[in-house]
Short mmCIF file of C-alpha atoms in Angstrom, two decimals:
data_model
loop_
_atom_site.label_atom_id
_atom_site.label_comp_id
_atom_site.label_asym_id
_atom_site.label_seq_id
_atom_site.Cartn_x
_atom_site.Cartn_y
_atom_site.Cartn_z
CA UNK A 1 -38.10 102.39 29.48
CA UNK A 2 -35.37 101.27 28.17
CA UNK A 3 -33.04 98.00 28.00
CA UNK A 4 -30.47 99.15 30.03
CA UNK A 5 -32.18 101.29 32.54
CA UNK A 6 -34.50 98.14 33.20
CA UNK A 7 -30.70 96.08 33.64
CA UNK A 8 -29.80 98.26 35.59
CA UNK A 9 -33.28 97.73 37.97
CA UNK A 10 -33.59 94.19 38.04
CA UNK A 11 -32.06 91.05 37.84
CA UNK A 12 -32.97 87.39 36.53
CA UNK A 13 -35.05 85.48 38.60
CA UNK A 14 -36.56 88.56 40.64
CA UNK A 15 -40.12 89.30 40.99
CA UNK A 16 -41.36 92.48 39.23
CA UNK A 17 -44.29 94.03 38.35
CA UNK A 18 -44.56 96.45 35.03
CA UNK A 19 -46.36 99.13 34.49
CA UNK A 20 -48.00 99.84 30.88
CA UNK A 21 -49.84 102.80 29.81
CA UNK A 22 -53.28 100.48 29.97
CA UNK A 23 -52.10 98.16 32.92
CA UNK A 24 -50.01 96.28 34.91
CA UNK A 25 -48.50 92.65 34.61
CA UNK A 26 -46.26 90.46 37.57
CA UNK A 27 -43.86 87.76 36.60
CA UNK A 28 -40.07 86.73 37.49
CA UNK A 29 -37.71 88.36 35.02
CA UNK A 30 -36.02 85.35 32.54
CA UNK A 31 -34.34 87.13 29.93
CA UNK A 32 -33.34 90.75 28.66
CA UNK A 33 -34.26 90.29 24.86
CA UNK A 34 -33.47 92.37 22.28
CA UNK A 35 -36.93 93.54 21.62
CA UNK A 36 -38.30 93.39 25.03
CA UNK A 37 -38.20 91.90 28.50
CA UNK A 38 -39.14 88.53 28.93
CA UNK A 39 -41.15 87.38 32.25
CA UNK A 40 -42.39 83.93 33.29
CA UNK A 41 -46.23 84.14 34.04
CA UNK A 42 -46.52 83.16 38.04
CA UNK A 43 -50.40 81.87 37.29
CA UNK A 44 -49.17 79.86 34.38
CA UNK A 45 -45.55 79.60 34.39
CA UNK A 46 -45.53 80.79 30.36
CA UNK A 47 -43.37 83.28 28.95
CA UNK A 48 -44.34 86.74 28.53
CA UNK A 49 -42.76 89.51 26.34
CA UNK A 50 -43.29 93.07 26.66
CA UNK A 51 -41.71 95.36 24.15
CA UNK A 52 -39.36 98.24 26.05
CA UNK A 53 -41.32 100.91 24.75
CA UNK A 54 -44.78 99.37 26.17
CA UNK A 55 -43.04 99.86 30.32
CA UNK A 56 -43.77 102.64 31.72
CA UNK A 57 -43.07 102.24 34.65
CA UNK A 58 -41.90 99.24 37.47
CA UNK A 59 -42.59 98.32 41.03
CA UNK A 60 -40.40 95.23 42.46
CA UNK A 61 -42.06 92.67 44.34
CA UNK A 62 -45.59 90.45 44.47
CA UNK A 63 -49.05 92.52 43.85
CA UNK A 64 -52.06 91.66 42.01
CA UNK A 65 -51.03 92.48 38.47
CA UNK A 66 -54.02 93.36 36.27
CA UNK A 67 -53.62 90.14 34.25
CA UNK A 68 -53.83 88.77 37.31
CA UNK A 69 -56.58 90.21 40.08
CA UNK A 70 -58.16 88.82 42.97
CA UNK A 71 -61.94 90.30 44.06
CA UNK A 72 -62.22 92.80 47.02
CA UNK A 73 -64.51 90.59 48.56
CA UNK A 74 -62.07 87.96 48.38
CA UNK A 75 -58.64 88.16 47.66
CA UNK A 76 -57.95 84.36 47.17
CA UNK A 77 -59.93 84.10 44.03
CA UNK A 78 -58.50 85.50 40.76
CA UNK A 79 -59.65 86.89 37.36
CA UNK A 80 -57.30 86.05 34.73
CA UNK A 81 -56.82 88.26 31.87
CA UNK A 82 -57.31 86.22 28.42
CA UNK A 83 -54.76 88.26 26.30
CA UNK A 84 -55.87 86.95 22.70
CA UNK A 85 -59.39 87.83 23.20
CA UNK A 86 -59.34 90.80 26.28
CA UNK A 87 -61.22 89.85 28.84
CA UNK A 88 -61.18 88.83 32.42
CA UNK A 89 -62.38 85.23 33.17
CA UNK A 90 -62.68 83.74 36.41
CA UNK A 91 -59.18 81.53 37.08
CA UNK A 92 -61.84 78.68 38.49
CA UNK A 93 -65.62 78.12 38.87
CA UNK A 94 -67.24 80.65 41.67
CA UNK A 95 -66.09 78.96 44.99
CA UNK A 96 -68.55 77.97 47.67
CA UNK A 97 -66.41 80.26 49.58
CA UNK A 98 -66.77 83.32 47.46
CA UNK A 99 -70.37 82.64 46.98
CA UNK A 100 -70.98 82.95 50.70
CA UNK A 101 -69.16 85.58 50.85
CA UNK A 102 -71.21 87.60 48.47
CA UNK A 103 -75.09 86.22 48.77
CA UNK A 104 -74.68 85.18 52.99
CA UNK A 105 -75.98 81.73 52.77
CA UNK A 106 -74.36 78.12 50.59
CA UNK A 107 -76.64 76.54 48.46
CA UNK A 108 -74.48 73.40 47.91
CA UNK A 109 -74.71 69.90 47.82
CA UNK A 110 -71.40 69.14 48.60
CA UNK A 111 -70.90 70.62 52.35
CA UNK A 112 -70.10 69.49 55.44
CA UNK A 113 -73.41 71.11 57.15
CA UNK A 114 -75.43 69.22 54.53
CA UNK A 115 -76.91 66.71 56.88
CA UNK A 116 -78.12 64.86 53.65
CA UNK A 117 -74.92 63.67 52.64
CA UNK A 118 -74.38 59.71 52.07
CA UNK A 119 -71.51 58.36 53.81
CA UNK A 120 -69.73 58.04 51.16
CA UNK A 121 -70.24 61.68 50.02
CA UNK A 122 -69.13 62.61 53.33
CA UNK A 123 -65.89 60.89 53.46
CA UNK A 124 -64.73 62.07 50.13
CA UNK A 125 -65.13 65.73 51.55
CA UNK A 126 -63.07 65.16 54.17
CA UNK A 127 -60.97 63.47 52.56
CA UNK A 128 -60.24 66.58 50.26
CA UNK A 129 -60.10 68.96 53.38
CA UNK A 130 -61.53 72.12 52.33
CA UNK A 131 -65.21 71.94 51.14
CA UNK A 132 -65.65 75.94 50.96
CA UNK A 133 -62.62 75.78 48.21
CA UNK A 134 -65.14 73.30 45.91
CA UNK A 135 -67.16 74.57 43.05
CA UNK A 136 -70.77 76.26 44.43
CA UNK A 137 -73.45 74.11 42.67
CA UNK A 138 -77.45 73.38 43.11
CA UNK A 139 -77.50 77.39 41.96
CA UNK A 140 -80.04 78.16 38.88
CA UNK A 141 -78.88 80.48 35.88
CA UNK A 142 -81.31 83.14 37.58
CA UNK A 143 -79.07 82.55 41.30
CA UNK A 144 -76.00 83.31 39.15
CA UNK A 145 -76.58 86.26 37.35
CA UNK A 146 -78.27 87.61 40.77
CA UNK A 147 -74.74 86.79 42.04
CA UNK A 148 -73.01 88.61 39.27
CA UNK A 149 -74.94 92.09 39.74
CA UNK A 150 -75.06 91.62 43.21
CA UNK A 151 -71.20 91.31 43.30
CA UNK A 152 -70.76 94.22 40.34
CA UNK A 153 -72.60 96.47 42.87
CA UNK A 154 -70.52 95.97 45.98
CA UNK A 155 -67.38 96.24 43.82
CA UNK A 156 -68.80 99.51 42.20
CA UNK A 157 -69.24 98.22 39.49
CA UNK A 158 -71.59 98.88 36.27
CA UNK A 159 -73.84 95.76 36.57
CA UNK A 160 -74.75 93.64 33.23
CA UNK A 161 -78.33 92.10 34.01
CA UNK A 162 -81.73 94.15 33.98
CA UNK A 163 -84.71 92.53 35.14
CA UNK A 164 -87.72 94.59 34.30
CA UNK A 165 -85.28 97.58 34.20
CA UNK A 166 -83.39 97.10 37.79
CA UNK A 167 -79.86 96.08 38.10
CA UNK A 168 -80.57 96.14 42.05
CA UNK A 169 -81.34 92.10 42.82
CA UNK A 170 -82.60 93.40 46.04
CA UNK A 171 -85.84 94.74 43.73
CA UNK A 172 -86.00 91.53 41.48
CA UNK A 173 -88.62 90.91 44.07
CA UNK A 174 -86.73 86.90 43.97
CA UNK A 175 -85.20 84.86 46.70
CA UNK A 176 -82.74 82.93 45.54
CA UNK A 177 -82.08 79.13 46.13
CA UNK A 178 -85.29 79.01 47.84
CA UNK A 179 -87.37 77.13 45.21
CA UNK A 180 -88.75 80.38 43.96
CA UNK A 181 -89.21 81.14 39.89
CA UNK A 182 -87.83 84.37 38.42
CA UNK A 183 -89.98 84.38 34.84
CA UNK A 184 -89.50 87.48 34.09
CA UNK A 185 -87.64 89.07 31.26
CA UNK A 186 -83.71 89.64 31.63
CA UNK A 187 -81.73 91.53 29.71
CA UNK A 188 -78.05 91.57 29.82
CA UNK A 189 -75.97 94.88 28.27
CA UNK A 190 -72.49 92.72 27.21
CA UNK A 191 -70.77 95.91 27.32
CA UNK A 192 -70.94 96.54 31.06
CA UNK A 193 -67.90 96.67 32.80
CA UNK A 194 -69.65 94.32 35.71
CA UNK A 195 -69.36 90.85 36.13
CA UNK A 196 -71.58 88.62 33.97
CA UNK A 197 -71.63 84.90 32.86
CA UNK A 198 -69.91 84.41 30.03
CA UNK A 199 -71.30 83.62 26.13
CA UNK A 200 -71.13 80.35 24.82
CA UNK A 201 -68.41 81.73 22.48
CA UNK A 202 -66.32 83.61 25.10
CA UNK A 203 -66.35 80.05 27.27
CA UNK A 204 -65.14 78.06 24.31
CA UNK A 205 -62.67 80.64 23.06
CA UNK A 206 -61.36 81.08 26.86
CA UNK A 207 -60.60 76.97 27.09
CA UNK A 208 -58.01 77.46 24.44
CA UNK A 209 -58.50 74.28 22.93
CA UNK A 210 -60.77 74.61 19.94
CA UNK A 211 -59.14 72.78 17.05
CA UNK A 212 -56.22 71.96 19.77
CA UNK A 213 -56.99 69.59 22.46
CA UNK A 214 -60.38 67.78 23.23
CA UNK A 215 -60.45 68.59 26.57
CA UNK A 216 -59.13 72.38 28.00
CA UNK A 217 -55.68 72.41 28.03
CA UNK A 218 -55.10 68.54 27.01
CA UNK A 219 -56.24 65.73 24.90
CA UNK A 220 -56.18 63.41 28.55
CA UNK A 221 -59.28 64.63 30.82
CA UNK A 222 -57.69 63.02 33.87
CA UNK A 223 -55.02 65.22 33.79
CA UNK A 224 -57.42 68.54 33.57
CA UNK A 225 -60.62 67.81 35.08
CA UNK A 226 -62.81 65.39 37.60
CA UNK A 227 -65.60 63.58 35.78
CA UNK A 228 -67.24 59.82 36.48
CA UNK A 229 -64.12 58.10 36.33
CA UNK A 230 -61.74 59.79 38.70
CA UNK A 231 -64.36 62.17 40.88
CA UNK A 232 -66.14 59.23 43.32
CA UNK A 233 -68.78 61.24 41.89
CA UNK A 234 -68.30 64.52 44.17
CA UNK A 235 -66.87 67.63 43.56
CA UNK A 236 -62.84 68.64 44.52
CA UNK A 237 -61.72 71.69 45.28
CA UNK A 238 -61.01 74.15 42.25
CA UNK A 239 -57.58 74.37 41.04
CA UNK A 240 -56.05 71.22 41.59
CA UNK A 241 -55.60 69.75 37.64
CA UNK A 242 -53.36 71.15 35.42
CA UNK A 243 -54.54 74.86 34.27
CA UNK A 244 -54.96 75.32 30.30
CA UNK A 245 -52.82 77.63 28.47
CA UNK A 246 -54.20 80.76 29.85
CA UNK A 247 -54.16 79.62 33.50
CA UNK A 248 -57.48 78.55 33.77
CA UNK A 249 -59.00 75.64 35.32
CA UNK A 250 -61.60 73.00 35.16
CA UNK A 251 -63.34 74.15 32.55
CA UNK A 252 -63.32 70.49 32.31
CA UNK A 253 -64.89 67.94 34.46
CA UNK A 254 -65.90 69.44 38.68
CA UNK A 255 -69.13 71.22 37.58
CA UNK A 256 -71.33 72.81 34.70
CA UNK A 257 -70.92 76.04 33.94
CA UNK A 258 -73.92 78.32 33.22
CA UNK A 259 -73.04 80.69 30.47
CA UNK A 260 -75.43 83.71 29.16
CA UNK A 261 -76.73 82.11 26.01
CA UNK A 262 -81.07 80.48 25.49
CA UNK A 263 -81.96 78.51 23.42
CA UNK A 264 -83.79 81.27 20.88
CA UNK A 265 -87.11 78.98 20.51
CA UNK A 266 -87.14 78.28 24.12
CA UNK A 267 -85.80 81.68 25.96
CA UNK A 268 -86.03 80.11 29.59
CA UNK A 269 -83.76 77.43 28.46
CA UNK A 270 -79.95 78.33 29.17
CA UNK A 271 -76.81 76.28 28.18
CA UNK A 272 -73.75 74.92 30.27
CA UNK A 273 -70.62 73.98 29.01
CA UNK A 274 -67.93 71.74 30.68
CA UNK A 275 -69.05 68.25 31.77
CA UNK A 276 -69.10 67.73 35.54
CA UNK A 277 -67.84 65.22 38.19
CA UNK A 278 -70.94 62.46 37.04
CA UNK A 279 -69.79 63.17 33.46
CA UNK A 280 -68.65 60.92 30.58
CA UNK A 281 -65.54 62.19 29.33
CA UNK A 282 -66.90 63.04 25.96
CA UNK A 283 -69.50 65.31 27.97
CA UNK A 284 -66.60 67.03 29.08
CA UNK A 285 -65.26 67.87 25.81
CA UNK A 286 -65.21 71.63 24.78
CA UNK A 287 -67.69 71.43 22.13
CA UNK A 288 -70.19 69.70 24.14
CA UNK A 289 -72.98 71.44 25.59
CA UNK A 290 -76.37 71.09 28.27
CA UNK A 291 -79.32 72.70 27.92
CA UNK A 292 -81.52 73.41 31.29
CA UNK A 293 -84.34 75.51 32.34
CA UNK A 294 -82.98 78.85 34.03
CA UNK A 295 -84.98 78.07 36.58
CA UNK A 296 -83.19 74.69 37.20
CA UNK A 297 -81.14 74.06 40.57
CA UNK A 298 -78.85 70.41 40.58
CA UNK A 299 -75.90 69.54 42.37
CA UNK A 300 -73.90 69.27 38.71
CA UNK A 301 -73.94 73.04 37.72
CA UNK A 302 -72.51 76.41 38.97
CA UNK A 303 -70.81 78.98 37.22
CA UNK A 304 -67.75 81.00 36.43
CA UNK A 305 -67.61 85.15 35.90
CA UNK A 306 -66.62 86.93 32.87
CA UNK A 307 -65.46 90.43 32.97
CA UNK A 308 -64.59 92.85 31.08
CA UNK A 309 -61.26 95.11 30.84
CA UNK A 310 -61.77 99.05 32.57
#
């Protein structure tokens, strides 16, 4: 399209989602440019510019833009699309919520129903409101990735993980978060268009802070993440610091993440990245790292999804 058919369309300050030939994006219009359009990101509130000849097409209004999308399962969380790498990362850690939602039961700590709560556990929860909108934790790396194909299948979805050649986690022949041990062979095919945890690369590249900040998205972890000094040692619900520059958030401090890679001497030995709310800050950094057995379940990890583009 061009400049002045889009002037003609819209105005500043109106909601609008554009269509490109590959997909879609949703922002407020800010400024007719001379080269392209320029829209304030609603996750992140950064500019975007999209060259005339790249719209296709426009619908006016809020929708799920495709660098912006929530599940079908459950429209309130969001994949964000990482534009300098191109891929979908999960806009928080997987939710207690969402996890419910997709494996019928809540493995976590930090609940209300969990009648092993200290008091002072218990009044930190309520003080925050919303426990279902906290970070799922006490999950192992082989509960996550059963998550991930489980989710990739009810979404229709190409799943990532094999184990013993079945994507179906109904066949692992595993229970999860029942103390069982999966220690069997998994293989993961990186190129499936299903949900997966991310690598250790893809997690550090998707903080945007390597060689930036020490933290994602700042050099002061209180203003990003929970950890030991600011938590009360519990979890908080997901997306109340300040996001990084792609619109993610706490990928510092709240919880662990599992991500795909072992350690190659020690294969049922997985890493996490991130720090959590017991942390030190410089656990929280994004070049630190935690190495646990995939079988492991604590209340300090869970795990955020990784997808990639149709």
């Amino acid at each position: 399209m061009t400049r002045e058919e889009l002037e003609e369309k819209l105005t500043i300050g109106e909601f609008v989602t554009i269509v490109m030939e590959d997909r879609k994006f949703m922002g407020r219009v800010d400024e007719f440019c001379e080269d392209g359009l320029k829209l304030i990101n609603l996750v992140n509130d950064r500019p975007k510019r999209i060259d005339y000849a790249f719209i296709d097409d426009l619908d006016k209004g809020e929708e799920d833009s495709e660098d912006v999308i929530g599940l079908g399962i459950d429209r309130d969380y969001k994949m964000i699309f990482v534009p300098e790498i191109g891929y979908m990362m999960g806009q928080t850690p997987v939710t207690q919520s969402l996890y419910k939602k997709v494996m019928g039961e809540n493995p976590s700590w930090f609940q209300f129903s969990n009648d092993k709560l200290s008091d002072r556990e218990r009044s930190c929860l309520e003080r925050d409101g919303q426990a279902l909108r906290n970070p799922v934790e006490n999950v192992s790396w082989y509960d996550a990735i059963y998550f991930c194909n489980k989710l990739s299948l009810i979404e229709g979805l190409e799943p990532a993980y094999f184990v013993d050649g079945e994507v179906d986690p109904e066949y692992w022949g595993y229970i999860p978060h029942h103390g069982e041990i999966l220690g069997t062979k998994v293989l993961c095919d990186i190129e499936a268009k299903g949900y997966r945890l991310p690598l250790d690369e893809e997690w550090e590249e998707s903080t945007g802070s390597v060689g930036s900040y020490n933290y994602s998205g700042s050099d002061d972890l209180d203003e990003v993440g929970w950890y030991g000094k600011n938590s009360s040692f519990v979890t908080h619900p997901v997306g109340l610091k300040k996001a990084n520059d792609f619109g993610l958030y706490d990928m510092s401090g709240n919880v662990w993440e599992w991500v795909s890679d072992f350690i190659p001497d020690r294969k049922n030995y997985h890493c996490s990245r991130g720090g959590c709310y017991s942390s030190q800050d410089l656990s929280c950094g994004v070049s630190q790292l935690m190495f646990s057995d995939a079988n492991e379940r604590n209340k300090d990890i869970g795990f955020r999804l990784y997808r990639l583009l149709e």
